[in-house]
Short mmCIF file of C-alpha atoms in Angstrom, two decimals:
data_model
loop_
_atom_site.label_atom_id
_atom_site.label_comp_id
_atom_site.label_asym_id
_atom_site.label_seq_id
_atom_site.Cartn_x
_atom_site.Cartn_y
_atom_site.Cartn_z
CA MET W 1 23.59 8.13 6.78
CA ASP W 2 22.40 5.99 3.82
CA SER W 3 19.62 4.46 5.93
CA VAL W 4 16.25 3.27 4.66
CA TYR W 5 13.52 5.46 6.19
CA VAL W 6 9.80 4.79 6.59
CA TYR W 7 7.37 7.55 7.47
CA CYS W 8 4.76 6.05 9.83
CA GLU W 9 1.23 7.42 9.73
CA ILE W 10 -0.86 7.38 12.88
CA GLU W 11 -4.47 7.88 13.89
CA LYS W 12 -4.17 9.35 17.40
CA THR W 13 -1.85 6.65 18.81
CA GLN W 14 -2.62 3.84 16.34
CA VAL W 15 0.04 3.21 13.71
CA ALA W 16 -1.39 2.68 10.23
CA GLU W 17 -1.19 -0.84 8.84
CA VAL W 18 0.34 0.41 5.58
CA SER W 19 3.25 1.80 7.60
CA GLN W 20 3.86 -1.60 9.18
CA GLU W 21 3.74 -3.16 5.72
CA LEU W 22 6.39 -0.71 4.55
CA LEU W 23 8.53 -1.33 7.63
CA THR W 24 8.60 -5.01 6.65
CA LYS W 25 9.69 -4.15 3.11
CA GLY W 26 12.08 -1.52 4.45
CA ARG W 27 13.78 -4.11 6.66
CA GLU W 28 14.23 -6.36 3.63
CA LEU W 29 15.74 -3.54 1.55
CA ALA W 30 17.99 -2.40 4.41
CA ASP W 31 19.34 -5.94 4.85
CA ILE W 32 20.18 -6.17 1.15
CA LEU W 33 21.97 -2.82 1.27
CA GLY W 34 23.64 -3.50 4.62
CA VAL W 35 22.26 -0.30 6.19
CA LYS W 36 19.97 0.60 9.07
CA LEU W 37 16.18 0.79 8.95
CA GLU W 38 14.91 4.00 10.52
CA ALA W 39 11.35 5.16 11.10
CA VAL W 40 9.74 8.55 11.70
CA VAL W 41 6.49 9.11 13.58
CA ALA W 42 4.94 12.44 14.49
CA GLY W 43 1.87 13.20 16.58
CA THR W 44 0.51 14.62 19.81
CA ASP W 45 0.87 12.77 23.13
CA ILE W 46 2.32 9.64 21.48
CA LYS W 47 5.40 9.04 23.63
CA ASN W 48 5.43 5.46 25.02
CA LYS W 49 2.27 4.69 23.01
CA VAL W 50 3.55 3.97 19.49
CA GLU W 51 6.98 2.45 19.98
CA GLU W 52 5.80 -1.15 20.38
CA GLN W 53 3.78 -0.86 17.18
CA ILE W 54 6.89 0.07 15.19
CA LEU W 55 10.06 -1.41 16.72
CA PRO W 56 9.09 -5.12 16.33
CA TYR W 57 9.23 -4.73 12.54
CA GLY W 58 13.01 -4.58 12.63
CA VAL W 59 13.55 -0.86 13.17
CA ASP W 60 17.07 0.13 14.19
CA ILE W 61 16.30 3.77 15.02
CA LEU W 62 12.88 5.31 15.64
CA HIS W 63 12.58 9.09 15.55
CA VAL W 64 9.59 10.23 17.64
CA PHE W 65 8.26 13.77 17.23
CA ASP W 66 5.74 14.45 19.99
CA GLY W 67 4.20 17.88 20.24
CA LYS W 68 1.09 20.01 20.02
CA GLY W 69 -0.08 20.74 16.50
CA LEU W 70 1.27 17.51 15.00
CA PHE W 71 -2.12 15.76 15.13
CA PRO W 72 -4.39 15.85 13.27
CA TYR W 73 -2.02 15.85 10.32
CA THR W 74 -1.42 19.13 8.57
CA THR W 75 0.99 19.61 5.70
CA LEU W 76 3.53 22.18 6.86
CA PRO W 77 4.75 20.78 10.23
CA HIS W 78 5.21 17.25 8.88
CA THR W 79 6.96 18.58 5.78
CA ASP W 80 9.33 20.57 8.00
CA ILE W 81 10.08 17.45 10.05
CA LEU W 82 11.04 15.27 7.09
CA VAL W 83 12.85 17.94 5.08
CA ASN W 84 15.00 19.02 8.03
CA LEU W 85 15.58 15.49 9.31
CA PHE W 86 16.56 14.20 5.88
CA GLY W 87 18.73 17.25 5.30
CA LYS W 88 20.69 16.24 8.38
CA GLU W 89 20.64 12.45 8.09
CA LYS W 90 20.95 12.05 4.28
CA PRO W 91 18.92 8.83 3.91
CA GLN W 92 19.28 6.62 0.86
CA ILE W 93 15.58 5.64 0.60
CA CYS W 94 12.30 6.93 1.99
CA LEU W 95 9.03 5.00 1.80
CA MET W 96 5.53 6.12 2.71
CA GLY W 97 1.96 5.00 2.11
CA ALA W 98 0.08 6.09 -1.01
CA THR W 99 -2.68 7.42 1.21
CA VAL W 100 -4.33 10.82 1.53
CA ILE W 101 -1.47 11.84 3.80
CA GLY W 102 1.33 10.23 1.80
CA ARG W 103 0.08 11.73 -1.46
CA ASP W 104 0.16 15.17 0.13
CA LEU W 105 3.40 14.83 2.07
CA GLY W 106 5.56 12.85 -0.36
CA PRO W 107 5.57 15.30 -3.28
CA ARG W 108 6.23 18.27 -0.98
CA VAL W 109 9.23 16.59 0.65
CA SER W 110 10.66 15.31 -2.63
CA SER W 111 10.20 18.74 -4.24
CA ALA W 112 11.96 20.51 -1.36
CA LEU W 113 14.85 18.03 -1.49
CA LYS W 114 14.86 17.83 -5.32
CA SER W 115 14.88 14.07 -5.00
CA GLY W 116 12.05 12.80 -7.21
CA LEU W 117 9.21 10.47 -6.24
CA THR W 118 7.53 7.42 -7.77
CA ALA W 119 3.89 7.04 -6.73
CA ASP W 120 1.76 3.91 -6.34
CA CYS W 121 4.53 1.34 -6.60
CA THR W 122 3.50 -2.31 -6.69
CA SER W 123 6.99 -3.69 -6.08
CA LEU W 124 10.32 -2.46 -4.70
CA GLU W 125 13.64 -4.15 -5.38
CA ILE W 126 17.36 -3.41 -5.27
CA GLY W 127 19.40 -3.69 -8.47
CA GLU W 128 22.02 -2.16 -10.73
CA HIS W 129 21.65 0.27 -13.61
CA ASP W 130 23.75 1.29 -16.60
CA ASP W 131 23.17 4.78 -17.95
CA LYS W 132 23.88 4.38 -21.65
CA LYS W 133 23.92 8.13 -22.27
CA SER W 134 26.56 8.96 -19.63
CA GLY W 135 28.26 5.58 -19.56
CA LYS W 136 27.93 5.42 -15.77
CA HIS W 137 27.25 2.21 -13.85
CA TYR W 138 25.21 2.29 -10.64
CA ASP W 139 24.92 -0.41 -7.99
CA ASN W 140 22.28 -0.84 -5.31
CA LEU W 141 19.59 1.42 -6.74
CA LEU W 142 15.97 1.20 -5.66
CA TYR W 143 13.86 -0.29 -8.46
CA GLN W 144 10.53 1.50 -8.16
CA ILE W 145 8.12 -0.72 -10.08
CA ARG W 146 4.58 0.26 -11.09
CA PRO W 147 2.12 -0.04 -13.99
CA ALA W 148 2.34 2.82 -16.49
CA PHE W 149 0.67 4.11 -19.66
CA GLY W 150 -2.79 3.22 -18.44
CA GLY W 151 -1.56 -0.10 -17.06
CA ASN W 152 -0.40 -1.40 -20.43
CA ILE W 153 3.20 -1.84 -19.30
CA ILE W 154 5.13 -2.38 -16.09
CA ALA W 155 7.68 0.40 -15.64
CA THR W 156 10.84 0.12 -13.56
CA ILE W 157 11.91 3.60 -12.44
CA VAL W 158 15.30 4.46 -10.97
CA ASN W 159 16.75 7.61 -9.46
CA PRO W 160 20.52 7.28 -9.92
CA ASP W 161 21.85 10.55 -8.55
CA ASN W 162 19.41 12.31 -6.20
CA ARG W 163 18.66 11.26 -2.63
CA PRO W 164 16.59 10.09 -0.99
CA GLN W 165 15.02 7.72 -3.49
CA MET W 166 11.34 8.18 -2.61
CA ALA W 167 8.37 5.94 -3.31
CA THR W 168 4.80 5.58 -2.14
CA VAL W 169 2.99 2.24 -1.95
CA ARG W 170 -0.74 1.60 -1.68
CA PRO W 171 -2.11 -0.07 1.48
CA GLY W 172 -2.25 -3.84 1.16
CA VAL W 173 0.36 -4.17 -1.60
CA MET W 174 3.14 -5.30 0.75
CA LYS W 175 2.80 -8.00 3.37
CA LYS W 176 3.60 -7.07 6.96
CA ALA W 177 5.52 -9.42 9.21
CA LEU W 178 7.27 -9.05 12.55
CA CYS W 179 11.05 -9.19 12.29
CA SER W 180 12.76 -12.22 13.80
CA ASN W 181 16.24 -10.71 13.55
CA ASP W 182 17.65 -8.53 16.30
CA ALA W 183 17.51 -4.86 15.37
CA ASP W 184 19.00 -2.06 17.43
CA GLY W 185 15.61 -0.73 18.52
CA VAL W 186 16.92 2.69 19.56
CA VAL W 187 14.29 5.38 20.18
CA VAL W 188 15.21 9.05 19.73
CA TYR W 189 12.76 11.59 21.12
CA GLU W 190 13.41 14.59 18.93
CA ASN W 191 12.97 18.23 19.98
CA VAL W 192 10.17 19.31 17.66
CA SER W 193 11.06 23.01 17.80
CA ASP W 194 14.44 22.21 16.25
CA PHE W 195 12.69 21.00 13.12
CA VAL W 196 9.38 22.89 12.84
CA SER W 197 9.01 26.65 12.61
CA GLN W 198 6.16 28.39 14.44
CA GLU W 199 4.87 29.70 11.10
CA SER W 200 4.15 26.12 10.03
CA TYR W 201 1.36 25.83 12.61
CA VAL W 202 -0.69 28.44 10.76
CA VAL W 203 -3.37 25.86 9.85
CA ASN W 204 -5.58 24.81 12.76
CA VAL W 205 -7.99 21.89 12.29
CA LEU W 206 -11.32 22.90 13.80
CA SER W 207 -13.35 19.81 12.90
CA ARG W 208 -12.39 16.36 11.68
CA GLU W 209 -14.43 13.26 10.86
CA VAL W 210 -13.10 9.80 10.07
CA GLN W 211 -15.40 7.29 8.39
CA GLN W 212 -14.90 3.57 8.73
CA ALA W 213 -14.54 1.49 5.57
CA LYS W 214 -17.75 -0.06 4.28
CA ASN W 215 -16.03 -3.40 3.67
CA ASN W 216 -13.09 -5.47 4.82
CA LEU W 217 -11.62 -6.43 1.46
CA LYS W 218 -8.01 -6.15 2.62
CA GLY W 219 -8.59 -8.54 5.52
CA ALA W 220 -10.97 -10.99 3.83
CA SER W 221 -9.87 -14.61 3.40
CA ILE W 222 -12.36 -15.09 0.55
CA VAL W 223 -13.09 -12.44 -2.10
CA VAL W 224 -15.74 -12.69 -4.79
CA ALA W 225 -15.00 -10.05 -7.41
CA GLY W 226 -17.08 -9.00 -10.39
CA GLY W 227 -16.13 -7.37 -13.66
CA TYR W 228 -17.91 -5.87 -16.63
CA GLY W 229 -18.79 -9.40 -17.71
CA VAL W 230 -21.25 -9.69 -14.80
CA GLY W 231 -23.56 -7.73 -17.09
CA CYS W 232 -25.43 -5.31 -14.86
CA LYS W 233 -25.79 -3.91 -11.35
CA GLU W 234 -28.62 -6.33 -10.55
CA ASN W 235 -26.43 -9.34 -11.32
CA PHE W 236 -23.97 -8.23 -8.61
CA GLN W 237 -26.53 -9.59 -6.14
CA LEU W 238 -25.38 -13.06 -7.23
CA LEU W 239 -21.89 -12.18 -6.05
CA TYR W 240 -23.24 -11.04 -2.70
CA ASP W 241 -25.18 -14.29 -2.40
CA LEU W 242 -22.02 -16.31 -3.04
CA ALA W 243 -19.91 -14.16 -0.72
CA ASN W 244 -22.48 -14.46 2.08
CA THR W 245 -22.55 -18.22 1.62
CA LEU W 246 -18.76 -18.45 1.80
CA HIS W 247 -18.41 -15.75 4.50
CA GLY W 248 -16.40 -13.57 2.14
CA GLU W 249 -16.37 -10.02 0.77
CA VAL W 250 -17.42 -8.65 -2.62
CA GLY W 251 -15.02 -6.65 -4.78
CA ALA W 252 -14.96 -5.40 -8.34
CA SER W 253 -12.78 -4.47 -11.29
CA ARG W 254 -12.45 -0.89 -12.48
CA ALA W 255 -14.63 -1.67 -15.53
CA ALA W 256 -17.49 -2.74 -13.26
CA VAL W 257 -17.12 0.39 -11.13
CA ASP W 258 -16.98 2.66 -14.18
CA ALA W 259 -20.12 0.97 -15.52
CA GLY W 260 -21.94 1.83 -12.29
CA PHE W 261 -22.40 -1.76 -11.17
CA CYS W 262 -20.98 -1.01 -7.69
CA ASP W 263 -19.29 1.64 -5.53
CA HIS W 264 -15.69 2.77 -5.98
CA ASP W 265 -14.62 1.55 -2.55
CA MET W 266 -15.06 -2.01 -3.85
CA GLN W 267 -12.51 -1.55 -6.63
CA ILE W 268 -9.56 -3.93 -6.60
CA GLY W 269 -6.39 -3.14 -8.51
CA GLN W 270 -3.80 -0.46 -9.15
CA THR W 271 -6.32 2.35 -8.65
CA GLY W 272 -8.23 0.52 -5.93
CA VAL W 273 -7.27 -1.73 -3.03
CA SER W 274 -4.89 -4.67 -3.01
CA VAL W 275 -6.06 -7.96 -1.53
CA HIS W 276 -4.33 -11.16 -0.43
CA PRO W 277 -7.13 -13.68 0.21
CA LYS W 278 -6.87 -17.44 0.46
CA VAL W 279 -9.47 -17.73 -2.31
CA TYR W 280 -10.19 -15.17 -5.03
CA ILE W 281 -13.19 -15.83 -7.28
CA ALA W 282 -13.08 -13.62 -10.39
CA CYS W 283 -16.50 -13.38 -12.03
CA GLY W 284 -16.64 -11.91 -15.53
CA ILE W 285 -13.25 -10.23 -15.13
CA SER W 286 -11.04 -10.07 -18.20
CA GLY W 287 -7.85 -9.55 -16.22
CA GLN W 288 -6.24 -6.28 -17.25
CA ILE W 289 -2.84 -5.60 -15.72
CA GLN W 290 -4.23 -2.89 -13.42
CA HIS W 291 -6.57 -5.42 -11.83
CA ILE W 292 -3.99 -8.21 -11.67
CA ALA W 293 -1.69 -5.88 -9.69
CA GLY W 294 -4.22 -5.82 -6.86
CA MET W 295 -4.98 -9.54 -6.51
CA GLN W 296 -2.12 -11.56 -7.96
CA ASP W 297 -0.89 -12.67 -4.52
CA SER W 298 -4.13 -14.56 -3.81
CA LYS W 299 -3.35 -18.15 -2.80
CA ILE W 300 -6.06 -19.72 -5.00
CA ILE W 301 -7.59 -17.94 -7.99
CA ILE W 302 -10.81 -19.19 -9.56
CA SER W 303 -11.96 -17.59 -12.82
CA ILE W 304 -15.56 -17.72 -14.06
CA ASN W 305 -15.74 -16.37 -17.60
CA THR W 306 -17.51 -17.02 -20.88
CA ASP W 307 -14.23 -16.27 -22.68
CA GLU W 308 -11.88 -19.19 -22.29
CA ASN W 309 -9.04 -16.98 -23.56
CA ALA W 310 -9.53 -14.22 -20.98
CA PRO W 311 -6.11 -12.98 -19.73
CA ILE W 312 -7.00 -13.72 -16.11
CA ASN W 313 -7.25 -17.41 -16.97
CA THR W 314 -3.47 -17.51 -17.44
CA ILE W 315 -2.90 -16.89 -13.72
CA ALA W 316 -5.99 -18.75 -12.44
CA ASP W 317 -5.62 -22.04 -10.61
CA TYR W 318 -9.09 -23.11 -11.73
CA VAL W 319 -11.04 -21.91 -14.78
CA ILE W 320 -14.79 -22.32 -15.14
CA THR W 321 -15.96 -21.47 -18.65
CA GLY W 322 -19.54 -20.34 -18.39
CA ASP W 323 -21.98 -17.56 -17.64
CA VAL W 324 -21.92 -16.06 -14.16
CA GLU W 325 -25.74 -16.23 -13.94
CA GLU W 326 -25.60 -20.01 -14.43
CA VAL W 327 -22.41 -20.91 -12.59
CA ILE W 328 -22.82 -19.02 -9.31
CA PRO W 329 -26.23 -20.49 -8.34
CA LYS W 330 -24.78 -23.95 -8.94
CA MET W 331 -21.76 -23.15 -6.76
CA ILE W 332 -24.01 -21.92 -3.96
CA LYS W 333 -26.24 -24.99 -4.20
CA TYR W 334 -23.28 -27.39 -4.21
CA TYR W 335 -21.63 -25.67 -1.25
CA LYS W 336 -24.80 -25.77 0.84
CA GLU W 337 -25.43 -29.43 0.02
CA ASN W 338 -21.90 -30.46 0.95
CA ASN W 339 -21.26 -28.22 3.93
CA LYS W 340 -23.97 -29.30 6.32
#
């Protein structure tokens, strides 16, 4: 009762990194609320293969659903699992990744439970709320924080009365960390047939293909990102030259992607990936709030821009006012001369 729940995605027996990120945040929220952190994982032949990927993140109770037809993921069985489990356990909060699976599963569960759902959150906090219309005061609500109105504002969304409070978070937004505190670490192997009807197995996956990511933006320690100010697709080669020199990865803003300068999988920001590099070099990026949301946790931010008043300069540690075509070759030359 009143626990914080995290739905853990898996690929065969590998727990998704976004789920571990959410377990870390879930542990933090559970500690603030003084409740348990519980996790749910469902798949086929996963018993004794996923527990050690989940419990070390501070999980008090892990619900394991192991049965045929639960992998690959299909909508109906997993919806049955969460709807029936939550109907029995009455959790306070449920978190899941804003992934292909989470974006399918989350709305179905929230709709069945009439609980509401905030998608693509960039931050989650606990706070109080005063409803001016009803005059009610609420304590310990989940602040579901995300950009809104095209990224022009940051909205804080609350769900005062319905439970669970549900939110999805993009991969890479939260930082994962093993829990140093002692959690209960209880594992419950649930009887799948008690939760899933036979009719829910009507969809049978005949063929499935998983493609590996073309880049490693989320794990890169150095990211060189380009915006519309880079000028053209050909000029992105300068960014690749710099990234290769520094052993980093190349990313982009949404404006650069929309202009056709690079592929969508390179997009960093609210509608792309979130990164946490040691060094982030922003080339010709103005710094709209959608982009900032995906890179603001970088340890060192370097901005290269012809506009000295570009918004990104306000969060940059170092600002280089100049043209990308002139600055980057000089940076490459200097690095090679001083890194022999």
